């Protein structure tokens, strides 16, 4: 045990660990977060997420903005169908589709 006390342990790199840069909060990430919050609010946040996704894609295009646009657009279609349609076929089919791929 006396030998181990004399050995200095280091990690693989020779430099000490440095803190990493913070992840930037892009508009696309905020729009995607708002779009996925639409699941919790049963689609009531989807119009706001759709507008935020369009603004994010215009301002600074990235894949998060595109994902927010697709998810909030699907939620918006379900919400419009649930409000204005007389049959709930489209609502049930799209909600089942979204549920199937979210699991």
PDB file of C-alpha atoms in Angstrom:
ATOM      1  CA  UNK A   1       0.000   0.000   0.000  1.00  0.00           C
ATOM      2  CA  UNK A   2       2.909   2.342   0.503  1.00  0.00           C
ATOM      3  CA  UNK A   3       3.737   2.110  -3.212  1.00  0.00           C
ATOM      4  CA  UNK A   4       0.244   3.262  -4.231  1.00  0.00           C
ATOM      5  CA  UNK A   5       0.516   6.380  -2.084  1.00  0.00           C
ATOM      6  CA  UNK A   6       3.534   7.541  -4.111  1.00  0.00           C
ATOM      7  CA  UNK A   7       1.865   7.071  -7.516  1.00  0.00           C
ATOM      8  CA  UNK A   8       0.034  10.059  -8.994  1.00  0.00           C
ATOM      9  CA  UNK A   9      -3.044   9.041 -10.881  1.00  0.00           C
ATOM     10  CA  UNK A  10      -4.008  11.011 -14.004  1.00  0.00           C
ATOM     11  CA  UNK A  11      -6.764  10.658 -16.532  1.00  0.00           C
ATOM     12  CA  UNK A  12      -6.033   9.772 -20.163  1.00  0.00           C
ATOM     13  CA  UNK A  13      -5.190  13.355 -21.180  1.00  0.00           C
ATOM     14  CA  UNK A  14      -2.353  15.213 -19.546  1.00  0.00           C
ATOM     15  CA  UNK A  15      -4.282  18.469 -19.042  1.00  0.00           C
ATOM     16  CA  UNK A  16      -6.766  18.826 -16.202  1.00  0.00           C
ATOM     17  CA  UNK A  17     -10.436  18.714 -17.071  1.00  0.00           C
ATOM     18  CA  UNK A  18     -11.868  21.998 -18.308  1.00  0.00           C
ATOM     19  CA  UNK A  19     -15.497  23.077 -18.126  1.00  0.00           C
ATOM     20  CA  UNK A  20     -17.253  22.845 -21.474  1.00  0.00           C
ATOM     21  CA  UNK A  21     -18.968  25.710 -23.215  1.00  0.00           C
ATOM     22  CA  UNK A  22     -22.676  26.065 -22.501  1.00  0.00           C
ATOM     23  CA  UNK A  23     -25.037  24.773 -25.163  1.00  0.00           C
ATOM     24  CA  UNK A  24     -26.535  27.726 -27.035  1.00  0.00           C
ATOM     25  CA  UNK A  25     -30.280  28.182 -26.800  1.00  0.00           C
ATOM     26  CA  UNK A  26     -31.190  28.530 -30.460  1.00  0.00           C
ATOM     27  CA  UNK A  27     -34.696  29.556 -31.567  1.00  0.00           C
ATOM     28  CA  UNK A  28     -35.158  26.111 -33.100  1.00  0.00           C
ATOM     29  CA  UNK A  29     -34.546  24.407 -29.770  1.00  0.00           C
ATOM     30  CA  UNK A  30     -37.057  26.656 -28.064  1.00  0.00           C
ATOM     31  CA  UNK A  31     -39.624  25.961 -30.797  1.00  0.00           C
ATOM     32  CA  UNK A  32     -39.054  22.203 -30.521  1.00  0.00           C
ATOM     33  CA  UNK A  33     -39.429  22.397 -26.753  1.00  0.00           C
ATOM     34  CA  UNK A  34     -42.698  24.278 -27.161  1.00  0.00           C
ATOM     35  CA  UNK A  35     -43.863  21.758 -29.779  1.00  0.00           C
ATOM     36  CA  UNK A  36     -43.201  18.812 -27.488  1.00  0.00           C
ATOM     37  CA  UNK A  37     -44.929  20.684 -24.678  1.00  0.00           C
ATOM     38  CA  UNK A  38     -47.982  20.469 -26.917  1.00  0.00           C
ATOM     39  CA  UNK A  39     -48.256  16.787 -26.022  1.00  0.00           C
ATOM     40  CA  UNK A  40     -48.694  17.703 -22.380  1.00  0.00           C
ATOM     41  CA  UNK A  41     -51.263  20.415 -23.129  1.00  0.00           C
ATOM     42  CA  UNK A  42     -53.232  18.114 -25.482  1.00  0.00           C
ATOM     43  CA  UNK A  43     -52.416  20.274 -28.497  1.00  0.00           C
ATOM     44  CA  UNK A  44     -53.408  23.638 -27.037  1.00  0.00           C
ATOM     45  CA  UNK A  45     -49.826  24.926 -27.344  1.00  0.00           C
ATOM     46  CA  UNK A  46     -49.505  23.727 -30.943  1.00  0.00           C
ATOM     47  CA  UNK A  47     -50.539  27.010 -32.652  1.00  0.00           C
ATOM     48  CA  UNK A  48     -47.915  28.908 -30.652  1.00  0.00           C
ATOM     49  CA  UNK A  49     -45.317  26.229 -31.372  1.00  0.00           C
ATOM     50  CA  UNK A  50     -46.148  26.304 -35.081  1.00  0.00           C
ATOM     51  CA  UNK A  51     -45.629  30.070 -35.269  1.00  0.00           C
ATOM     52  CA  UNK A  52     -42.453  29.820 -33.165  1.00  0.00           C
ATOM     53  CA  UNK A  53     -41.133  27.088 -35.483  1.00  0.00           C
ATOM     54  CA  UNK A  54     -41.738  29.201 -38.582  1.00  0.00           C
ATOM     55  CA  UNK A  55     -39.976  32.159 -36.965  1.00  0.00           C
ATOM     56  CA  UNK A  56     -37.100  29.902 -35.913  1.00  0.00           C
ATOM     57  CA  UNK A  57     -36.702  28.515 -39.428  1.00  0.00           C
ATOM     58  CA  UNK A  58     -36.646  32.013 -40.901  1.00  0.00           C
ATOM     59  CA  UNK A  59     -34.325  33.458 -38.274  1.00  0.00           C
ATOM     60  CA  UNK A  60     -31.800  30.641 -37.875  1.00  0.00           C
ATOM     61  CA  UNK A  61     -32.613  27.385 -39.717  1.00  0.00           C
ATOM     62  CA  UNK A  62     -31.670  24.141 -38.001  1.00  0.00           C
ATOM     63  CA  UNK A  63     -33.086  20.650 -37.545  1.00  0.00           C
ATOM     64  CA  UNK A  64     -34.688  21.498 -34.213  1.00  0.00           C
ATOM     65  CA  UNK A  65     -36.850  24.130 -35.889  1.00  0.00           C
ATOM     66  CA  UNK A  66     -37.825  21.661 -38.590  1.00  0.00           C
ATOM     67  CA  UNK A  67     -38.705  19.009 -35.992  1.00  0.00           C
ATOM     68  CA  UNK A  68     -40.792  21.556 -34.098  1.00  0.00           C
ATOM     69  CA  UNK A  69     -42.575  22.502 -37.324  1.00  0.00           C
ATOM     70  CA  UNK A  70     -43.435  18.884 -38.152  1.00  0.00           C
ATOM     71  CA  UNK A  71     -44.581  17.958 -34.647  1.00  0.00           C
ATOM     72  CA  UNK A  72     -46.584  21.134 -34.051  1.00  0.00           C
ATOM     73  CA  UNK A  73     -48.079  20.909 -37.560  1.00  0.00           C
ATOM     74  CA  UNK A  74     -49.317  17.389 -36.869  1.00  0.00           C
ATOM     75  CA  UNK A  75     -50.717  18.511 -33.524  1.00  0.00           C
ATOM     76  CA  UNK A  76     -52.385  21.482 -35.198  1.00  0.00           C
ATOM     77  CA  UNK A  77     -54.077  19.218 -37.758  1.00  0.00           C
ATOM     78  CA  UNK A  78     -55.373  17.006 -34.957  1.00  0.00           C
ATOM     79  CA  UNK A  79     -56.585  20.037 -32.989  1.00  0.00           C
ATOM     80  CA  UNK A  80     -58.393  21.542 -35.994  1.00  0.00           C
ATOM     81  CA  UNK A  81     -59.974  18.187 -36.805  1.00  0.00           C
ATOM     82  CA  UNK A  82     -61.097  17.737 -33.218  1.00  0.00           C
ATOM     83  CA  UNK A  83     -62.722  21.176 -33.175  1.00  0.00           C
ATOM     84  CA  UNK A  84     -64.325  21.404 -36.622  1.00  0.00           C
ATOM     85  CA  UNK A  85     -64.794  17.874 -37.976  1.00  0.00           C
ATOM     86  CA  UNK A  86     -67.924  15.860 -37.407  1.00  0.00           C
ATOM     87  CA  UNK A  87     -66.052  12.568 -37.357  1.00  0.00           C
ATOM     88  CA  UNK A  88     -63.054  11.869 -35.258  1.00  0.00           C
ATOM     89  CA  UNK A  89     -61.432   9.493 -37.750  1.00  0.00           C
ATOM     90  CA  UNK A  90     -58.549  11.798 -38.637  1.00  0.00           C
ATOM     91  CA  UNK A  91     -58.012  12.734 -35.015  1.00  0.00           C
ATOM     92  CA  UNK A  92     -57.822   9.128 -33.904  1.00  0.00           C
ATOM     93  CA  UNK A  93     -55.593   8.018 -36.769  1.00  0.00           C
ATOM     94  CA  UNK A  94     -53.048  10.836 -36.374  1.00  0.00           C
ATOM     95  CA  UNK A  95     -52.993  10.608 -32.590  1.00  0.00           C
ATOM     96  CA  UNK A  96     -52.455   6.843 -32.831  1.00  0.00           C
ATOM     97  CA  UNK A  97     -49.656   7.447 -35.362  1.00  0.00           C
ATOM     98  CA  UNK A  98     -47.952   9.994 -33.082  1.00  0.00           C
ATOM     99  CA  UNK A  99     -48.385   7.763 -30.035  1.00  0.00           C
ATOM    100  CA  UNK A 100     -46.965   4.738 -31.904  1.00  0.00           C
ATOM    101  CA  UNK A 101     -43.759   6.533 -32.867  1.00  0.00           C
ATOM    102  CA  UNK A 102     -43.296   8.284 -29.511  1.00  0.00           C
ATOM    103  CA  UNK A 103     -43.133   4.979 -27.609  1.00  0.00           C
TER     104      UNK A 103
END
